Every structure is written in C-alpha cells, then in structure tokens.
Coordinates of C-alpha atoms in Angstrom, one line a residue:
X6 CA -8.2 2.9 -6.9
X7 CA -7.0 -0.1 -4.9
X8 CA -7.0 -3.4 -6.7
X9 CA -8.4 -5.8 -4.1
X10 CA -8.4 -9.0 -6.1
X11 CA -5.8 -10.5 -8.4
X12 CA -8.5 -11.9 -10.8
X13 CA -9.1 -8.3 -11.8
X14 CA -5.5 -8.0 -13.0
X15 CA -5.9 -10.5 -15.8
X16 CA -9.6 -10.3 -16.6
X17 CA -10.4 -6.6 -16.5
X18 CA -9.2 -4.4 -19.3
X19 CA -7.3 -1.3 -18.4
X20 CA -10.0 1.4 -18.2
X21 CA -9.3 4.5 -20.4
X22 CA -5.8 3.4 -21.5
X23 CA -5.3 3.8 -25.3
X24 CA -2.4 1.3 -25.4
X25 CA -1.9 -2.2 -26.5
X26 CA -1.0 -3.7 -23.1
X27 CA -0.6 -7.5 -22.9
X28 CA 0.0 -9.1 -19.4
X29 CA 3.1 -11.2 -19.2
X30 CA 2.8 -12.7 -15.7
X31 CA -0.3 -13.6 -13.7
X32 CA 0.3 -11.0 -11.0
X33 CA 2.9 -8.6 -12.4
X34 CA 4.3 -7.4 -15.7
X35 CA 2.9 -6.4 -19.1
X36 CA 4.3 -5.8 -22.6
X37 CA 3.3 -2.5 -24.3
X38 CA 3.2 -2.9 -28.0
X39 CA 3.2 -0.3 -30.8
X40 CA 4.8 2.5 -28.9
X41 CA 8.2 4.0 -29.8
X42 CA 9.4 5.7 -26.6
X43 CA 10.6 9.3 -27.0
X44 CA 10.3 12.7 -25.4
X45 CA 7.9 13.6 -28.2
X46 CA 5.1 11.3 -27.1
X47 CA 1.8 13.2 -26.5
X48 CA 0.8 13.9 -22.8
X49 CA -2.1 11.5 -23.0
X50 CA 0.2 8.6 -24.1
X51 CA 2.7 9.4 -21.3
X52 CA -0.3 9.5 -18.8
X53 CA -1.5 6.1 -20.2
X54 CA 2.0 4.6 -19.7
X55 CA 2.0 5.8 -16.2
X56 CA -1.4 4.4 -15.4
X57 CA -0.4 1.1 -16.9
X58 CA 2.8 1.1 -14.8
X59 CA 0.9 1.7 -11.6
X60 CA -1.5 -1.2 -12.5
X61 CA 1.1 -3.7 -13.8
X62 CA 4.2 -2.7 -11.8
X63 CA 6.6 -3.3 -14.6
X64 CA 6.2 -2.6 -18.3
X65 CA 8.3 -4.0 -21.2
X66 CA 8.8 -2.3 -24.6
X67 CA 10.5 -4.5 -27.2
X68 CA 12.8 -3.3 -30.0
X69 CA 13.4 0.3 -29.0
X70 CA 16.5 0.4 -31.2
X71 CA 15.9 4.1 -32.1
X72 CA 16.8 5.1 -28.5
X73 CA 20.4 6.1 -27.8
X74 CA 21.7 7.5 -24.5
X75 CA 20.4 11.0 -25.3
X76 CA 17.0 9.7 -26.3
X77 CA 16.7 7.6 -23.2
X78 CA 17.5 10.6 -21.0
X79 CA 15.1 12.8 -22.9
X80 CA 12.3 10.3 -22.5
X81 CA 13.1 10.1 -18.8
X82 CA 12.8 13.8 -18.5
X83 CA 9.4 13.7 -20.2
X84 CA 8.1 10.9 -18.0
X85 CA 9.4 12.3 -14.7
X86 CA 12.2 14.2 -13.0
X87 CA 15.5 12.4 -13.3
X88 CA 17.2 11.3 -10.1
X89 CA 21.0 11.3 -9.8
X90 CA 22.5 8.4 -7.8
X91 CA 23.8 9.8 -4.6
X92 CA 27.2 8.1 -4.8
X93 CA 27.8 6.5 -8.2
X94 CA 28.8 8.8 -11.1
X95 CA 26.4 8.9 -14.0
X96 CA 27.2 8.4 -17.7
X97 CA 26.1 11.6 -19.3
X98 CA 23.6 13.7 -17.4
X99 CA 21.5 11.2 -15.5
X100 CA 22.3 7.8 -17.2
X101 CA 23.6 5.1 -14.9
X102 CA 25.5 2.3 -16.6
X103 CA 25.7 -1.3 -15.4
X104 CA 28.5 -3.0 -17.2
X105 CA 29.3 -6.6 -16.2
X106 CA 33.0 -6.1 -17.2
X107 CA 33.3 -3.5 -14.5
X108 CA 31.7 -5.6 -11.7
X109 CA 28.1 -4.3 -12.2
X110 CA 26.2 -7.5 -11.4
X111 CA 23.4 -6.6 -8.8
X112 CA 22.4 -10.3 -8.2
X113 CA 20.3 -9.7 -5.1
X114 CA 16.7 -8.7 -4.4
X115 CA 16.4 -5.0 -3.9
X116 CA 14.4 -1.9 -4.5
X117 CA 16.5 0.9 -6.0
X118 CA 18.2 3.3 -3.7
X119 CA 16.0 2.9 -0.6
X120 CA 18.8 4.1 1.6
X121 CA 17.6 7.7 1.0
X122 CA 14.2 9.0 2.1
X123 CA 12.7 10.0 -1.2
X124 CA 14.0 7.1 -3.3
X125 CA 13.1 6.9 -7.0
X126 CA 9.5 6.3 -8.1
X127 CA 10.5 4.5 -11.3
X128 CA 13.5 3.2 -13.3
X129 CA 13.8 3.0 -17.1
X130 CA 16.3 0.3 -18.1
X131 CA 17.6 -0.2 -21.7
X132 CA 19.4 -3.3 -23.0
X133 CA 22.6 -2.2 -24.8
X134 CA 24.7 -5.4 -24.9
X135 CA 22.9 -8.6 -24.0
X136 CA 24.6 -12.0 -23.8
X137 CA 23.3 -14.8 -26.0
X138 CA 22.2 -16.7 -23.0
X139 CA 21.5 -15.7 -19.4
X140 CA 21.4 -12.2 -17.9
X141 CA 17.6 -12.1 -17.4
X142 CA 16.0 -9.8 -14.8
X143 CA 13.2 -10.8 -12.4
X144 CA 10.7 -8.4 -10.8
X145 CA 8.5 -9.1 -7.8
X146 CA 5.2 -7.5 -6.9
X147 CA 5.4 -6.2 -3.3
X148 CA 1.7 -5.3 -3.3
X149 CA 0.7 -8.9 -4.0
X150 CA 3.3 -10.0 -1.4
X151 CA 1.6 -7.9 1.3
X152 CA -1.8 -9.2 0.3
X153 CA -0.5 -12.8 0.7
X154 CA 0.6 -12.3 4.3
X155 CA -1.5 -14.0 6.9
X156 CA -3.5 -11.4 8.8
X157 CA -1.3 -11.5 12.0
X158 CA 1.8 -10.9 9.9
X159 CA 0.1 -8.1 8.0
X160 CA -0.8 -6.4 11.3
X161 CA 2.8 -6.9 12.5
X162 CA 4.3 -5.5 9.3
X163 CA 1.9 -2.5 9.4
X164 CA 3.6 -1.3 12.6
X165 CA 7.2 -2.1 11.8
X166 CA 9.9 0.3 10.7
X167 CA 13.3 -0.6 9.2
X168 CA 16.6 1.0 8.7
X169 CA 18.0 0.9 5.1
X170 CA 21.6 1.6 4.3
X171 CA 24.1 1.5 1.4
X172 CA 26.8 0.2 3.8
X173 CA 25.7 -3.4 3.6
X174 CA 28.1 -6.4 3.8
X175 CA 29.2 -6.5 0.1
X176 CA 31.6 -9.5 0.8
X177 CA 28.7 -11.5 2.3
X178 CA 26.4 -10.6 -0.7
X179 CA 29.2 -11.3 -3.3
X180 CA 31.5 -14.0 -1.8
X181 CA 32.9 -14.6 -5.3
X182 CA 33.8 -10.9 -5.9
X183 CA 37.4 -10.0 -6.6
X184 CA 39.4 -7.7 -4.3
X185 CA 39.2 -5.0 -7.0
X186 CA 35.4 -5.2 -7.0
X187 CA 35.3 -4.9 -3.2
X188 CA 37.6 -1.9 -3.2
X189 CA 35.5 -0.2 -5.9
X190 CA 32.3 -0.8 -3.9
X191 CA 33.9 0.8 -0.8
X192 CA 35.4 3.7 -2.8
X193 CA 32.3 4.5 -4.9
X194 CA 29.0 3.0 -3.8
X195 CA 29.6 3.3 -0.1
X196 CA 31.9 6.4 -0.1
X197 CA 29.2 8.3 1.7
X198 CA 27.1 6.2 4.2
X199 CA 23.4 6.7 4.1
X200 CA 20.8 5.4 6.5
X201 CA 17.1 6.0 6.3
X202 CA 14.2 4.7 8.5
X203 CA 11.3 3.6 6.4
X204 CA 7.9 2.1 7.3
X205 CA 7.9 -1.6 6.3
X206 CA 4.5 -1.1 4.8
X207 CA 4.1 2.1 2.7
X208 CA 0.9 3.4 1.2
X209 CA 1.3 3.8 -2.6
X210 CA 0.7 7.5 -3.3
X211 CA -1.2 6.8 -6.6
X212 CA -3.1 3.5 -6.1
X213 CA -3.6 3.6 -2.3
X214 CA -2.3 0.0 -2.2
X215 CA -0.2 -1.2 0.7
X216 CA 3.2 -2.5 -0.4
X217 CA 6.1 -4.1 1.5
X218 CA 9.2 -1.9 1.6
X219 CA 12.0 -4.4 2.1
X220 CA 14.9 -5.5 -0.1
X221 CA 18.6 -5.9 0.2
X222 CA 19.3 -2.5 1.7
X223 CA 17.5 -3.3 4.9
X224 CA 19.9 -3.4 7.9
X225 CA 17.6 -4.0 10.8
X226 CA 14.1 -3.5 12.1
X227 CA 13.7 -0.7 14.6
X228 CA 13.4 -2.0 18.2
X229 CA 14.5 -5.6 17.3
X230 CA 17.9 -7.1 17.8
X231 CA 19.9 -8.2 14.8
X232 CA 19.1 -11.9 15.1
X233 CA 15.3 -11.4 15.4
X234 CA 15.5 -8.8 12.6
X235 CA 17.1 -11.3 10.2
X236 CA 14.6 -14.0 11.1
X237 CA 11.6 -11.7 10.6
X238 CA 13.1 -10.2 7.4
X239 CA 13.6 -13.6 5.9
X240 CA 10.0 -14.5 6.6
X241 CA 8.5 -11.4 5.2
X242 CA 10.9 -11.4 2.2
X243 CA 9.9 -14.9 1.4
X244 CA 6.4 -13.7 0.4
X245 CA 8.0 -11.1 -2.0
X246 CA 10.1 -13.7 -3.8
X247 CA 7.4 -16.3 -4.3
X248 CA 7.4 -17.4 -8.0
X249 CA 3.7 -16.5 -8.4
X250 CA 4.5 -12.9 -7.4
X251 CA 7.3 -12.5 -10.0
X252 CA 7.9 -12.1 -13.7
X253 CA 11.1 -12.9 -15.6
X254 CA 12.2 -11.0 -18.7
X255 CA 14.5 -12.5 -21.3
X256 CA 16.3 -9.4 -22.7
X257 CA 17.1 -8.6 -26.3
X258 CA 19.2 -5.6 -27.3
X259 CA 17.0 -2.5 -27.6
X260 CA 14.4 -3.7 -25.0
X261 CA 13.3 -1.2 -22.4
X262 CA 11.8 -2.1 -19.0
X263 CA 10.1 0.5 -16.8
X264 CA 9.2 -0.5 -13.3
X265 CA 7.3 1.1 -10.4
X266 CA 10.1 1.2 -7.8
X267 CA 7.5 1.9 -5.1
X268 CA 5.8 -1.5 -5.6
X269 CA 8.5 -3.9 -6.8
X270 CA 11.8 -5.5 -6.0
X271 CA 14.1 -6.9 -8.8
X272 CA 17.0 -9.2 -9.3
X273 CA 19.5 -9.2 -12.1
X274 CA 20.5 -12.9 -12.6
X275 CA 24.3 -13.4 -12.7
X276 CA 24.4 -16.6 -14.7
X277 CA 26.2 -15.5 -17.9
X278 CA 29.9 -16.0 -16.9
X279 CA 32.4 -14.0 -18.9
X280 CA 29.8 -12.9 -21.5
X281 CA 29.4 -9.2 -21.7
X282 CA 26.2 -7.5 -20.4
X283 CA 25.6 -3.7 -20.5
X284 CA 22.3 -2.1 -19.5
X285 CA 21.7 1.7 -18.9
X286 CA 19.2 3.1 -16.5
X287 CA 17.5 6.4 -15.9
X288 CA 15.9 6.7 -12.5
X289 CA 13.1 9.2 -11.7
X290 CA 12.6 11.1 -8.5
X291 CA 10.0 9.9 -6.0
X292 CA 8.4 11.1 -2.8
X293 CA 9.0 10.3 0.8
X294 CA 7.1 7.1 1.8
X295 CA 4.2 7.3 4.3
X296 CA 3.3 4.3 6.4
X297 CA -0.1 3.0 7.4
X298 CA 0.0 5.1 10.6
X299 CA 0.6 8.3 8.5
X300 CA 4.2 8.6 9.6
X301 CA 6.8 9.3 6.9
X302 CA 10.3 8.1 6.5
X303 CA 13.2 10.0 8.0
X304 CA 16.9 10.4 7.3
X305 CA 19.4 9.1 9.8
X306 CA 22.7 9.4 8.0
X307 CA 23.8 11.9 6.7
X308 CA 22.0 14.2 9.1
X309 CA 18.8 15.7 7.6
X310 CA 20.4 19.2 7.6
X311 CA 23.4 17.9 5.6
X312 CA 21.0 16.4 3.0
X313 CA 19.2 19.7 2.7
X314 CA 22.5 21.6 2.2
X315 CA 23.5 19.0 -0.4
X316 CA 20.2 19.5 -2.3
X317 CA 20.8 23.3 -2.4

C-alpha cells in the first residue's frame, strides 16, 4: 500500500504489527523495543519487522549485546538471503567490517552497492566499538524526497536513467585520505570496475512507492553531458538530504540498525578523529529495480554474460 501523506506516518498505528515501534524522526526511522534479534525469532515476528522496515525505512534496536558475529550472520540468514560484497572480502561468511583504523569511513551520502543491478534490499549494522563522542549515522528517506519534488522535476526524474559505478573519484571524495588508503581503495574496492544503468525513480517492490535512486555511486545521467549531469544530480540530491527527510542515530555498543536500502541513503559522519569505531554489517540480496516505465536496470560493466558466469 502506498503511503500518500506524511501525517499518516506519525498518527496512524502500524496495522497488524505486534511490535513496540516508536517513531524517532517525523518522516523516517523508528526504534523497536522489546525484541532480541536472533535466528530463532518466530516467522510472524520476522514478518512484522519487515513490515515495519518498509513503513519506517530504518529500524533501531538498542542493546543487542547478546549478538556476536555468528549471531548477526544467523539473524541475517533468517531475515533474508545474505549478499556478498562483489569486491571487498568479508569477515567470516557474509559479515562486512568497517574499521576506522583501516580507513573505513564512508562519509558520503550513498545507497549500498548500487553499482550492481540487483543491489541489496536491506543492511543490518551492529555497533561493536563506538567512540565516546561522534561517529553517528544519518539516514534519509528517498520516498519523501521524491514526494517533495515539484511536479515538473518529478516528471523529469521519472524518465531519467543514471549510470552507477564503484570507480568513482576517491581522491575527490576523500581529499584528506592518506596515500595508503587511496592505494587500498584502488586495490580492493575498485579492483573490478562495475557499471550499472538504473532508473532514477524506482518503484518499490513491496510498498509501490516511488523512490529516488541516486547516491554517491552515480557517475552520470544517460544522455546528458557531465556538467549538466552534475548540476541536475545536485538539485535532485538536495531533496534527499533535507534535514526534515533524515534521522540521526547516536550509536551505543550493541545497537543494531536495519535499513531498507531500496528507499534510503545514509551517511556515516567522520567527526571522531583518532577515536576507534568498528561496525559490522550483513547485507541482504535484493531484486533488480524497475522504473516508472516498467523498464528494469541493466548491467554495463562487467558484461552481463560475465556476471552470469560469476554467479554460477
């Protein structure tokens, strides 16, 4: 069911969801209380969490200290199908570690791994080592951003397609990065170059909502020169990052955040200096986006047949 008004988000209870769900932001985010995440949760609870996720875009679970790496992976397998990062090695089976001491500071707005066609539907992030101050994460509601667009911009966005790639300009994104961090980016994250053409507006497969598919992996809009692409991207992206469309989470060790990667962008704030921050993530496989015109995303690099061979 499509949510057509934002007043419904705060004022209408979640129908049929047997969870204690407390909204955190006016347009995005809710804390789920009284649930200990595990692979042993009954199917109706898992279904309720998924329904709340589609509704609120990002869910927060405080104090999940019982979860270790294996428990987080097991919960991920119960909640969906784990997705292995196409270039970065995992810790364990499907666990992806972000350690600030090893340069893992993704301080830019992005949706996870959109440089492949069927990018993850959700991510499950657990706070392992949290600095005493700083290191918050911000999520933005890309459905609300689309709804905020003036009608001419919505009509324009509906017909646009964009090329996403992992071979973005790391030096420009991180001018303060060390030479070692830049070399690691080239050797690991961008060791295989991926490019995918996505619709700029995808239809959410569960809610039917229209959501802006942008973020830091966008290279260029199809049919537009680089300068025009940048100007238009900045205009559309400005609606995503409006404060009223975002929620900011102050982490504590043991917290878990789950976000709908089809309807959000996020930004890990790099404001904690030399303090140590470690979070670990399980991503869950998604489907290939479909645009307003019914056309799906398509792989450009590597060639589709190479992706098929790799999957086999």
